[in-house]
PDB file of C-alpha atoms and ligand atoms in Angstrom:
ATOM      1  CA  MET A  20      12.814  33.420  20.114  1.00 50.00           C
ATOM      2  CA  SER A  21      12.166  37.103  19.386  1.00 56.00           C
ATOM      3  CA  GLY A  22      10.210  37.847  22.602  1.00 69.00           C
ATOM      4  CA  ALA A  23       6.784  36.828  21.200  1.00 80.00           C
ATOM      5  CA  LYS A  24       4.265  35.576  23.765  1.00 93.00           C
ATOM      6  CA  ILE A  25       3.577  31.878  23.345  1.00 96.00           C
ATOM      7  CA  GLU A  26       0.571  30.128  24.880  1.00 97.00           C
ATOM      8  CA  VAL A  27       0.079  26.387  25.131  1.00 98.00           C
ATOM      9  CA  PHE A  28      -2.932  25.216  23.112  1.00 98.00           C
ATOM     10  CA  ILE A  29      -2.621  21.411  23.366  1.00 98.00           C
ATOM     11  CA  PRO A  30      -0.101  20.211  25.963  1.00 98.00           C
ATOM     12  CA  ALA A  31       2.514  17.585  25.104  1.00 98.00           C
ATOM     13  CA  ALA A  32       0.970  15.023  27.482  1.00 98.00           C
ATOM     14  CA  ARG A  33      -2.415  15.216  25.723  1.00 98.00           C
ATOM     15  CA  ILE A  34      -0.702  14.964  22.343  1.00 99.00           C
ATOM     16  CA  ALA A  35       1.158  11.848  23.507  1.00 98.00           C
ATOM     17  CA  GLU A  36      -2.113  10.180  24.586  1.00 98.00           C
ATOM     18  CA  ARG A  37      -3.776  10.903  21.259  1.00 99.00           C
ATOM     19  CA  VAL A  38      -0.767   9.757  19.212  1.00 99.00           C
ATOM     20  CA  ALA A  39      -0.776   6.457  21.134  1.00 98.00           C
ATOM     21  CA  GLU A  40      -4.475   5.999  20.293  1.00 98.00           C
ATOM     22  CA  LEU A  41      -3.818   6.685  16.614  1.00 99.00           C
ATOM     23  CA  GLY A  42      -0.932   4.219  16.613  1.00 98.00           C
ATOM     24  CA  ALA A  43      -3.126   1.497  18.114  1.00 98.00           C
ATOM     25  CA  GLN A  44      -5.810   2.144  15.515  1.00 98.00           C
ATOM     26  CA  ILE A  45      -3.315   1.962  12.653  1.00 98.00           C
ATOM     27  CA  ASN A  46      -1.837  -1.294  14.022  1.00 98.00           C
ATOM     28  CA  ALA A  47      -5.341  -2.775  14.060  1.00 98.00           C
ATOM     29  CA  ASP A  48      -6.339  -1.452  10.620  1.00 98.00           C
ATOM     30  CA  TYR A  49      -3.140  -2.674   8.928  1.00 98.00           C
ATOM     31  CA  ALA A  50      -2.787  -5.951  10.852  1.00 98.00           C
ATOM     32  CA  GLY A  51      -0.832  -8.492   8.785  1.00 98.00           C
ATOM     33  CA  GLN A  52       0.301  -5.850   6.274  1.00 98.00           C
ATOM     34  CA  SER A  53       3.363  -3.695   5.841  1.00 98.00           C
ATOM     35  CA  VAL A  54       3.175   0.021   5.170  1.00 98.00           C
ATOM     36  CA  VAL A  55       5.270   2.767   3.642  1.00 98.00           C
ATOM     37  CA  VAL A  56       4.835   5.735   5.971  1.00 98.00           C
ATOM     38  CA  VAL A  57       5.459   8.946   4.026  1.00 98.00           C
ATOM     39  CA  GLY A  58       6.081  12.088   6.054  1.00 98.00           C
ATOM     40  CA  VAL A  59       5.455  15.478   4.500  1.00 97.00           C
ATOM     41  CA  LEU A  60       8.360  17.729   5.460  1.00 96.00           C
ATOM     42  CA  LYS A  61       8.949  19.659   7.433  1.00 95.00           C
ATOM     43  CA  GLY A  62       5.844  20.034   9.581  1.00 96.00           C
ATOM     44  CA  SER A  63       5.116  16.347  10.175  1.00 98.00           C
ATOM     45  CA  PHE A  64       8.550  15.343  11.454  1.00 98.00           C
ATOM     46  CA  MET A  65       7.731  15.334  15.170  1.00 98.00           C
ATOM     47  CA  PHE A  66       4.290  13.761  14.785  1.00 99.00           C
ATOM     48  CA  MET A  67       5.675  11.068  12.502  1.00 98.00           C
ATOM     49  CA  ALA A  68       8.571  10.314  14.854  1.00 98.00           C
ATOM     50  CA  ASP A  69       6.144   9.828  17.749  1.00 98.00           C
ATOM     51  CA  LEU A  70       3.544   7.948  15.707  1.00 99.00           C
ATOM     52  CA  VAL A  71       5.889   5.341  14.224  1.00 98.00           C
ATOM     53  CA  ARG A  72       7.188   4.481  17.707  1.00 98.00           C
ATOM     54  CA  HIS A  73       3.700   3.103  18.404  1.00 98.00           C
ATOM     55  CA  LEU A  74       3.574   0.972  15.243  1.00 98.00           C
ATOM     56  CA  SER A  75       4.163  -2.760  15.597  1.00 98.00           C
ATOM     57  CA  ILE A  76       3.440  -3.571  11.923  1.00 98.00           C
ATOM     58  CA  PRO A  77       6.446  -3.594   9.532  1.00 98.00           C
ATOM     59  CA  VAL A  78       7.031  -0.076   8.169  1.00 98.00           C
ATOM     60  CA  ARG A  79       9.360   1.578   5.721  1.00 98.00           C
ATOM     61  CA  LEU A  80       9.774   5.328   6.116  1.00 98.00           C
ATOM     62  CA  ASP A  81      10.122   7.876   3.363  1.00 98.00           C
ATOM     63  CA  PHE A  82       9.636  11.628   3.052  1.00 98.00           C
ATOM     64  CA  MET A  83       8.353  14.196   0.626  1.00 97.00           C
ATOM     65  CA  GLY A  84       9.065  17.890   0.888  1.00 95.00           C
ATOM     66  CA  THR A  85       6.567  20.542  -0.132  1.00 89.00           C
ATOM     67  CA  LYS A  86       6.533  24.290  -0.130  1.00 83.00           C
ATOM     68  CA  SER A  87       3.270  26.169  -0.109  1.00 71.00           C
ATOM     69  CA  TYR A  88       3.179  28.755   2.637  1.00 56.00           C
ATOM     70  CA  VAL A  89       4.677  32.204   3.038  1.00 56.00           C
ATOM     71  CA  GLY A  90       3.958  33.658   6.491  1.00 53.00           C
ATOM     72  CA  THR A  91       0.441  32.790   7.645  1.00 54.00           C
ATOM     73  CA  THR A  92      -1.373  32.905   4.295  1.00 55.00           C
ATOM     74  CA  SER A  93      -1.689  30.073   1.826  1.00 55.00           C
ATOM     75  CA  SER A  94      -0.238  30.938  -1.556  1.00 55.00           C
ATOM     76  CA  GLY A  95      -2.360  28.160  -3.044  1.00 59.00           C
ATOM     77  CA  GLN A  96       0.714  26.822  -4.807  1.00 72.00           C
ATOM     78  CA  VAL A  97       2.228  23.468  -3.950  1.00 84.00           C
ATOM     79  CA  GLN A  98       5.735  22.628  -5.027  1.00 86.00           C
ATOM     80  CA  ILE A  99       7.636  19.373  -4.417  1.00 92.00           C
ATOM     81  CA  THR A 100      11.030  20.181  -2.937  1.00 94.00           C
ATOM     82  CA  LYS A 101      11.947  16.562  -2.124  1.00 97.00           C
ATOM     83  CA  ASP A 102      10.542  13.438  -3.734  1.00 97.00           C
ATOM     84  CA  LEU A 103      10.305   9.866  -2.427  1.00 98.00           C
ATOM     85  CA  ASP A 104      13.521   7.851  -2.445  1.00 98.00           C
ATOM     86  CA  LYS A 105      11.849   4.698  -3.784  1.00 98.00           C
ATOM     87  CA  PRO A 106       8.731   3.842  -5.832  1.00 98.00           C
ATOM     88  CA  VAL A 107       5.599   2.886  -3.883  1.00 98.00           C
ATOM     89  CA  GLU A 108       3.834   0.911  -6.605  1.00 98.00           C
ATOM     90  CA  GLY A 109       2.016  -2.080  -5.093  1.00 98.00           C
ATOM     91  CA  GLU A 110       2.591  -0.887  -1.509  1.00 98.00           C
ATOM     92  CA  HIS A 111       0.247   0.330   1.210  1.00 98.00           C
ATOM     93  CA  VAL A 112       1.044   4.012   1.679  1.00 98.00           C
ATOM     94  CA  LEU A 113       0.174   6.112   4.712  1.00 98.00           C
ATOM     95  CA  LEU A 114       0.772   9.817   4.092  1.00 98.00           C
ATOM     96  CA  VAL A 115       1.506  11.826   7.247  1.00 98.00           C
ATOM     97  CA  GLU A 116       0.620  15.542   7.270  1.00 98.00           C
ATOM     98  CA  ASP A 117       0.984  18.098  10.048  1.00 98.00           C
ATOM     99  CA  ILE A 118      -2.227  20.011   9.393  1.00 97.00           C
ATOM    100  CA  ILE A 119      -4.981  20.291   6.800  1.00 96.00           C
ATOM    101  CA  ASP A 120      -6.002  23.894   6.302  1.00 94.00           C
ATOM    102  CA  THR A 121      -7.242  24.784   2.801  1.00 92.00           C
ATOM    103  CA  GLY A 122      -6.704  21.141   1.795  1.00 94.00           C
ATOM    104  CA  LEU A 123      -4.691  22.162  -1.280  1.00 92.00           C
ATOM    105  CA  THR A 124      -1.482  20.423  -0.188  1.00 93.00           C
ATOM    106  CA  LEU A 125      -3.176  17.147   0.720  1.00 94.00           C
ATOM    107  CA  SER A 126      -5.275  17.087  -2.415  1.00 94.00           C
ATOM    108  CA  TYR A 127      -2.194  17.743  -4.575  1.00 93.00           C
ATOM    109  CA  LEU A 128      -0.174  15.044  -2.805  1.00 95.00           C
ATOM    110  CA  ARG A 129      -2.998  12.514  -2.973  1.00 96.00           C
ATOM    111  CA  ARG A 130      -3.299  12.976  -6.729  1.00 94.00           C
ATOM    112  CA  ASN A 131       0.463  12.833  -7.128  1.00 95.00           C
ATOM    113  CA  LEU A 132       0.827   9.621  -5.100  1.00 97.00           C
ATOM    114  CA  GLU A 133      -2.186   7.913  -6.656  1.00 98.00           C
ATOM    115  CA  GLN A 134      -0.460   8.174 -10.036  1.00 97.00           C
ATOM    116  CA  ARG A 135       2.314   5.979  -8.614  1.00 98.00           C
ATOM    117  CA  ARG A 136      -0.183   3.118  -8.226  1.00 98.00           C
ATOM    118  CA  PRO A 137       0.117   2.191  -4.551  1.00 98.00           C
ATOM    119  CA  LEU A 138      -1.916  -0.828  -3.373  1.00 98.00           C
ATOM    120  CA  SER A 139      -3.725   1.583  -1.028  1.00 98.00           C
ATOM    121  CA  LEU A 140      -3.322   5.212  -0.008  1.00 98.00           C
ATOM    122  CA  LYS A 141      -4.506   6.591   3.306  1.00 98.00           C
ATOM    123  CA  THR A 142      -3.751   9.869   4.998  1.00 98.00           C
ATOM    124  CA  ILE A 143      -3.236  10.900   8.589  1.00 98.00           C
ATOM    125  CA  ALA A 144      -3.117  14.511   9.757  1.00 98.00           C
ATOM    126  CA  PHE A 145      -2.055  15.610  13.217  1.00 98.00           C
ATOM    127  CA  LEU A 146      -4.460  18.563  12.980  1.00 98.00           C
ATOM    128  CA  ASP A 147      -7.496  19.482  10.934  1.00 98.00           C
ATOM    129  CA  LYS A 148      -8.918  23.004  10.493  1.00 97.00           C
ATOM    130  CA  PRO A 149     -12.100  22.057   8.579  1.00 95.00           C
ATOM    131  CA  SER A 150     -13.448  25.632   8.470  1.00 94.00           C
ATOM    132  CA  GLN A 151     -10.682  26.729   6.083  1.00 87.00           C
ATOM    133  CA  ARG A 152     -11.188  24.291   3.224  1.00 94.00           C
ATOM    134  CA  LYS A 153     -10.855  25.450  -0.391  1.00 92.00           C
ATOM    135  CA  VAL A 154     -11.131  21.891  -1.703  1.00 93.00           C
ATOM    136  CA  GLU A 155     -13.273  19.155  -0.225  1.00 94.00           C
ATOM    137  CA  ILE A 156     -10.911  16.622   1.307  1.00 95.00           C
ATOM    138  CA  GLN A 157     -10.651  14.683   4.543  1.00 96.00           C
ATOM    139  CA  ALA A 158      -7.873  12.655   6.125  1.00 98.00           C
ATOM    140  CA  ASP A 159      -8.540   9.027   7.075  1.00 98.00           C
ATOM    141  CA  TYR A 160      -7.127   9.668  10.563  1.00 98.00           C
ATOM    142  CA  VAL A 161      -7.016  12.982  12.427  1.00 98.00           C
ATOM    143  CA  GLY A 162      -5.306  13.768  15.722  1.00 98.00           C
ATOM    144  CA  PHE A 163      -7.252  16.873  16.677  1.00 98.00           C
ATOM    145  CA  GLU A 164      -9.828  19.005  14.936  1.00 98.00           C
ATOM    146  CA  ILE A 165      -9.190  22.678  15.773  1.00 98.00           C
ATOM    147  CA  GLU A 166     -10.817  26.029  15.150  1.00 96.00           C
ATOM    148  CA  ASN A 167      -9.259  28.546  12.781  1.00 94.00           C
ATOM    149  CA  ARG A 168      -6.179  29.585  14.736  1.00 94.00           C
ATOM    150  CA  PHE A 169      -2.596  29.733  13.581  1.00 95.00           C
ATOM    151  CA  VAL A 170      -0.729  27.146  15.618  1.00 98.00           C
ATOM    152  CA  ILE A 171       2.975  26.535  16.146  1.00 98.00           C
ATOM    153  CA  GLY A 172       5.126  23.908  17.813  1.00 98.00           C
ATOM    154  CA  TYR A 173       5.163  20.105  17.667  1.00 98.00           C
ATOM    155  CA  GLY A 174       6.715  20.454  14.202  1.00 98.00           C
ATOM    156  CA  LEU A 175       4.666  23.411  12.971  1.00 98.00           C
ATOM    157  CA  ASP A 176       6.324  26.719  12.239  1.00 97.00           C
ATOM    158  CA  PHE A 177       5.774  30.404  11.841  1.00 96.00           C
ATOM    159  CA  GLU A 178       8.393  31.566   9.335  1.00 94.00           C
ATOM    160  CA  GLN A 179      10.535  28.495  10.126  1.00 94.00           C
ATOM    161  CA  GLN A 180      10.580  29.218  13.868  1.00 96.00           C
ATOM    162  CA  TYR A 181       9.063  27.329  16.830  1.00 98.00           C
ATOM    163  CA  ARG A 182       9.014  23.832  15.289  1.00 98.00           C
ATOM    164  CA  GLN A 183      10.905  22.430  18.283  1.00 98.00           C
ATOM    165  CA  LEU A 184       8.271  23.288  20.916  1.00 98.00           C
ATOM    166  CA  PRO A 185       6.967  20.056  22.520  1.00 98.00           C
ATOM    167  CA  ASP A 186       3.453  21.497  23.047  1.00 98.00           C
ATOM    168  CA  LEU A 187       1.140  22.754  20.320  1.00 98.00           C
ATOM    169  CA  CYS A 188       1.019  26.520  20.921  1.00 98.00           C
ATOM    170  CA  VAL A 189      -0.442  29.769  19.623  1.00 97.00           C
ATOM    171  CA  LEU A 190       1.279  33.114  19.311  1.00 91.00           C
ATOM    172  CA  ALA A 191      -0.588  35.535  21.534  1.00 85.00           C
ATOM    173  CA  GLY A 192      -0.834  39.317  21.348  1.00 69.00           C
TER     174      GLY A 192
HETATM  175  P1  IMP B  15      -3.153  23.614   3.159  1.00 78.18           P
HETATM  176  O1  IMP B  15      -2.544  23.290   1.827  1.00 78.18           O
HETATM  177  O2  IMP B  15      -3.769  24.989   3.174  1.00 78.18           O
HETATM  178  O3  IMP B  15      -4.069  22.562   3.681  1.00 78.18           O
HETATM  179  O4  IMP B  15      -1.972  23.827   4.149  1.00 78.18           O
HETATM  180  C1  IMP B  15      -1.170  22.855   4.550  1.00 78.18           C
HETATM  181  C2  IMP B  15       0.129  23.403   5.088  1.00 78.18           C
HETATM  182  O5  IMP B  15       0.029  24.761   5.565  1.00 78.18           O
HETATM  183  C3  IMP B  15       0.478  22.603   6.294  1.00 78.18           C
HETATM  184  O6  IMP B  15       1.153  21.432   5.931  1.00 78.18           O
HETATM  185  C4  IMP B  15       1.299  23.587   7.115  1.00 78.18           C
HETATM  186  O7  IMP B  15       2.648  23.494   6.746  1.00 78.18           O
HETATM  187  C5  IMP B  15       0.745  24.948   6.760  1.00 78.18           C
HETATM  188  N1  IMP B  15      -0.189  25.439   7.799  1.00 78.18           N
HETATM  189  C6  IMP B  15      -1.528  25.559   7.737  1.00 78.18           C
HETATM  190  N2  IMP B  15      -2.043  26.040   8.880  1.00 78.18           N
HETATM  191  C7  IMP B  15      -0.987  26.218   9.704  1.00 78.18           C
HETATM  192  C8  IMP B  15      -0.875  26.667  11.083  1.00 78.18           C
HETATM  193  O8  IMP B  15      -1.839  27.002  11.785  1.00 78.18           O
HETATM  194  N3  IMP B  15       0.394  26.694  11.563  1.00 78.18           N
HETATM  195  C9  IMP B  15       1.504  26.324  10.859  1.00 78.18           C
HETATM  196  N4  IMP B  15       1.417  25.892   9.596  1.00 78.18           N
HETATM  197  C10 IMP B  15       0.201  25.837   9.016  1.00 78.18           C
END
């Protein structure tokens, strides 16, 4: 992996604890209901895989793909590279994001999904960097709020590398 120095920022064990808490909260909030869990590719894949293993409510899984980032700077442009397989009209939808930074991706996806008339639409983000917002938006559930650092691992990439790391890490030096 190109010899870059990688430091652990949030260890896998702490992530696992927090994901279990989020799962329990979602089970309680959606008790008696079924949910379409929509993962935003690619960054949310690991978080979503861990989260849904804690869900005891009936779920259907679907994915959307977006492209917005080149390197470490937001281009401000959001493009759908993969759309949902099935309509979500009349369904409870839980949108799963890896991280909210400027908020542009989440705000675009929220607007896009709301037009499909779900019964409800909530969002969950593994990470939140509130200091970087360009649009005012908040997720309904957040794993960890972090300062403005570029993080990798647990699904998140730097130029498509490092997604497979089990810990959330930072590139040092
Ligand atoms: P936003 O549209 O600026 O909120 O950015 C959302 C997307 O940017 C996320 O879904 C990530 O793919 C990417 N992103 C933002 N911050 C980071 C980071 O620290 N590491 C890796 N990807 C990031």
